[in-house]
Amino acid sequence: MITNKDGKLSWRPYELIHPIIYVALLDVICAQENWEFIVKRFKEFEDSLIECCSLPVLSLNTDKDQAAQVKNWWQAVEQKSLMYSLEYSNVLHTDVTDCYGSIQA
């Protein structure tokens, strides 16, 4: 079974991972030694010119988490885009899930 992502040419298959394999994968990823390795690798790839604005945000006050997420997106993307538009003539927004499958836990 496949689905059309955008009404154009972005066709994606529906895929389900077997629950036992999924749990085994999470056990491997979350093992202390492996998790430390993953965090270390992410730090090696850090670049001050690249910013990820899609990580989940938890509300630190009475706002709901979803409201905090929207506010974070508005500040990190929309407002910065306006600020940078005064300095640059082009902007690039990317979404790697259009290129690669996602692993979500």
PDB file of C-alpha atoms in Angstrom:
ATOM      1  CA  MET A   1       0.000   0.000   0.000  1.00  0.00           C
ATOM      2  CA  ILE A   2       1.338   3.441  -0.890  1.00  0.00           C
ATOM      3  CA  THR A   3       0.202   6.989  -0.254  1.00  0.00           C
ATOM      4  CA  ASN A   4       0.773  10.264  -2.019  1.00  0.00           C
ATOM      5  CA  LYS A   5       2.572  12.733   0.207  1.00  0.00           C
ATOM      6  CA  ASP A   6       1.971  16.011  -1.594  1.00  0.00           C
ATOM      7  CA  GLY A   7      -0.525  15.403  -4.394  1.00  0.00           C
ATOM      8  CA  LYS A   8       2.310  15.383  -6.923  1.00  0.00           C
ATOM      9  CA  LEU A   9       5.050  12.781  -7.362  1.00  0.00           C
ATOM     10  CA  SER A  10       5.979  12.038  -3.737  1.00  0.00           C
ATOM     11  CA  TRP A  11       4.699   8.501  -3.279  1.00  0.00           C
ATOM     12  CA  ARG A  12       5.544   6.746   0.007  1.00  0.00           C
ATOM     13  CA  PRO A  13       4.866   3.166   1.086  1.00  0.00           C
ATOM     14  CA  TYR A  14       3.102   2.459   4.366  1.00  0.00           C
ATOM     15  CA  GLU A  15       5.524   0.412   6.433  1.00  0.00           C
ATOM     16  CA  LEU A  16       5.186  -1.179   9.848  1.00  0.00           C
ATOM     17  CA  ILE A  17       8.167  -2.466  11.769  1.00  0.00           C
ATOM     18  CA  HIS A  18       7.610  -5.637  13.776  1.00  0.00           C
ATOM     19  CA  PRO A  19       7.199  -4.654  17.463  1.00  0.00           C
ATOM     20  CA  ILE A  20       9.841  -7.144  18.665  1.00  0.00           C
ATOM     21  CA  ILE A  21      12.400  -5.794  16.186  1.00  0.00           C
ATOM     22  CA  TYR A  22      11.460  -2.228  17.174  1.00  0.00           C
ATOM     23  CA  VAL A  23      11.977  -2.934  20.887  1.00  0.00           C
ATOM     24  CA  ALA A  24      15.282  -4.692  20.153  1.00  0.00           C
ATOM     25  CA  LEU A  25      16.436  -1.680  18.115  1.00  0.00           C
ATOM     26  CA  LEU A  26      15.518   0.712  20.937  1.00  0.00           C
ATOM     27  CA  ASP A  27      17.358  -1.487  23.443  1.00  0.00           C
ATOM     28  CA  VAL A  28      20.508  -1.273  21.314  1.00  0.00           C
ATOM     29  CA  ILE A  29      20.202   2.480  20.694  1.00  0.00           C
ATOM     30  CA  CYS A  30      19.444   3.313  24.342  1.00  0.00           C
ATOM     31  CA  ALA A  31      22.179   1.152  25.879  1.00  0.00           C
ATOM     32  CA  GLN A  32      24.443   3.511  27.854  1.00  0.00           C
ATOM     33  CA  GLU A  33      27.553   2.865  25.731  1.00  0.00           C
ATOM     34  CA  ASN A  34      25.695   3.261  22.424  1.00  0.00           C
ATOM     35  CA  TRP A  35      23.773   6.335  23.559  1.00  0.00           C
ATOM     36  CA  GLU A  36      27.016   8.039  24.603  1.00  0.00           C
ATOM     37  CA  PHE A  37      28.480   7.215  21.180  1.00  0.00           C
ATOM     38  CA  ILE A  38      25.428   8.682  19.408  1.00  0.00           C
ATOM     39  CA  VAL A  39      25.543  11.887  21.476  1.00  0.00           C
ATOM     40  CA  LYS A  40      29.290  12.201  20.824  1.00  0.00           C
ATOM     41  CA  ARG A  41      28.761  11.818  17.058  1.00  0.00           C
ATOM     42  CA  PHE A  42      26.048  14.484  17.052  1.00  0.00           C
ATOM     43  CA  LYS A  43      28.423  16.864  18.851  1.00  0.00           C
ATOM     44  CA  GLU A  44      31.081  16.182  16.196  1.00  0.00           C
ATOM     45  CA  PHE A  45      28.630  17.256  13.492  1.00  0.00           C
ATOM     46  CA  GLU A  46      27.537  20.475  15.221  1.00  0.00           C
ATOM     47  CA  ASP A  47      27.874  23.593  13.128  1.00  0.00           C
ATOM     48  CA  SER A  48      26.958  27.076  14.292  1.00  0.00           C
ATOM     49  CA  LEU A  49      25.571  27.853  10.821  1.00  0.00           C
ATOM     50  CA  ILE A  50      23.082  24.954  10.869  1.00  0.00           C
ATOM     51  CA  GLU A  51      20.121  25.012  13.200  1.00  0.00           C
ATOM     52  CA  CYS A  52      17.506  22.326  13.856  1.00  0.00           C
ATOM     53  CA  CYS A  53      14.190  23.929  14.795  1.00  0.00           C
ATOM     54  CA  SER A  54      11.972  20.856  14.770  1.00  0.00           C
ATOM     55  CA  LEU A  55      12.956  19.131  18.004  1.00  0.00           C
ATOM     56  CA  PRO A  56      10.038  18.739  20.434  1.00  0.00           C
ATOM     57  CA  VAL A  57       9.668  21.506  23.003  1.00  0.00           C
ATOM     58  CA  LEU A  58       8.249  21.112  26.496  1.00  0.00           C
ATOM     59  CA  SER A  59       6.425  24.041  28.020  1.00  0.00           C
ATOM     60  CA  LEU A  60       8.182  25.543  31.025  1.00  0.00           C
ATOM     61  CA  ASN A  61       5.106  27.456  32.208  1.00  0.00           C
ATOM     62  CA  THR A  62       1.324  27.034  32.085  1.00  0.00           C
ATOM     63  CA  ASP A  63       1.223  26.873  28.274  1.00  0.00           C
ATOM     64  CA  LYS A  64       0.521  23.523  26.694  1.00  0.00           C
ATOM     65  CA  ASP A  65       3.447  21.760  25.018  1.00  0.00           C
ATOM     66  CA  GLN A  66       1.844  22.258  21.596  1.00  0.00           C
ATOM     67  CA  ALA A  67       1.599  26.013  22.199  1.00  0.00           C
ATOM     68  CA  ALA A  68       5.254  26.080  23.263  1.00  0.00           C
ATOM     69  CA  GLN A  69       6.177  24.155  20.098  1.00  0.00           C
ATOM     70  CA  VAL A  70       4.334  26.625  17.859  1.00  0.00           C
ATOM     71  CA  LYS A  71       5.841  29.611  19.689  1.00  0.00           C
ATOM     72  CA  ASN A  72       9.329  28.107  19.386  1.00  0.00           C
ATOM     73  CA  TRP A  73       8.815  27.551  15.636  1.00  0.00           C
ATOM     74  CA  TRP A  74       7.531  31.111  15.216  1.00  0.00           C
ATOM     75  CA  GLN A  75      10.571  32.561  17.016  1.00  0.00           C
ATOM     76  CA  ALA A  76      13.216  30.226  15.588  1.00  0.00           C
ATOM     77  CA  VAL A  77      12.044  30.148  11.976  1.00  0.00           C
ATOM     78  CA  GLU A  78       9.561  32.868  11.100  1.00  0.00           C
ATOM     79  CA  GLN A  79      11.108  35.723  13.073  1.00  0.00           C
ATOM     80  CA  LYS A  80      14.696  34.785  12.208  1.00  0.00           C
ATOM     81  CA  SER A  81      13.729  34.510   8.532  1.00  0.00           C
ATOM     82  CA  LEU A  82      12.461  38.092   8.662  1.00  0.00           C
ATOM     83  CA  MET A  83      15.616  39.236  10.438  1.00  0.00           C
ATOM     84  CA  TYR A  84      17.904  37.461   7.956  1.00  0.00           C
ATOM     85  CA  SER A  85      15.903  38.786   4.991  1.00  0.00           C
ATOM     86  CA  LEU A  86      17.354  42.210   5.736  1.00  0.00           C
ATOM     87  CA  GLU A  87      20.864  40.788   5.385  1.00  0.00           C
ATOM     88  CA  TYR A  88      20.520  38.040   2.739  1.00  0.00           C
ATOM     89  CA  SER A  89      18.672  37.765  -0.567  1.00  0.00           C
ATOM     90  CA  ASN A  90      18.040  33.980  -0.343  1.00  0.00           C
ATOM     91  CA  VAL A  91      16.909  31.545   2.330  1.00  0.00           C
ATOM     92  CA  LEU A  92      16.982  27.737   2.381  1.00  0.00           C
ATOM     93  CA  HIS A  93      14.665  25.603   4.514  1.00  0.00           C
ATOM     94  CA  THR A  94      15.111  21.826   4.370  1.00  0.00           C
ATOM     95  CA  ASP A  95      13.126  18.832   5.537  1.00  0.00           C
ATOM     96  CA  VAL A  96      15.234  15.666   5.503  1.00  0.00           C
ATOM     97  CA  THR A  97      12.167  13.472   6.000  1.00  0.00           C
ATOM     98  CA  ASP A  98      11.457  14.134   2.338  1.00  0.00           C
ATOM     99  CA  CYS A  99      14.756  12.389   1.540  1.00  0.00           C
ATOM    100  CA  TYR A 100      15.121   9.729   4.225  1.00  0.00           C
ATOM    101  CA  GLY A 101      12.812   7.533   6.245  1.00  0.00           C
ATOM    102  CA  SER A 102      12.288   8.499   9.865  1.00  0.00           C
ATOM    103  CA  ILE A 103      13.004   6.538  13.021  1.00  0.00           C
ATOM    104  CA  GLN A 104      10.736   7.766  15.773  1.00  0.00           C
ATOM    105  CA  ALA A 105      10.612   6.512  19.327  1.00  0.00           C
TER     106      ALA A 105
END
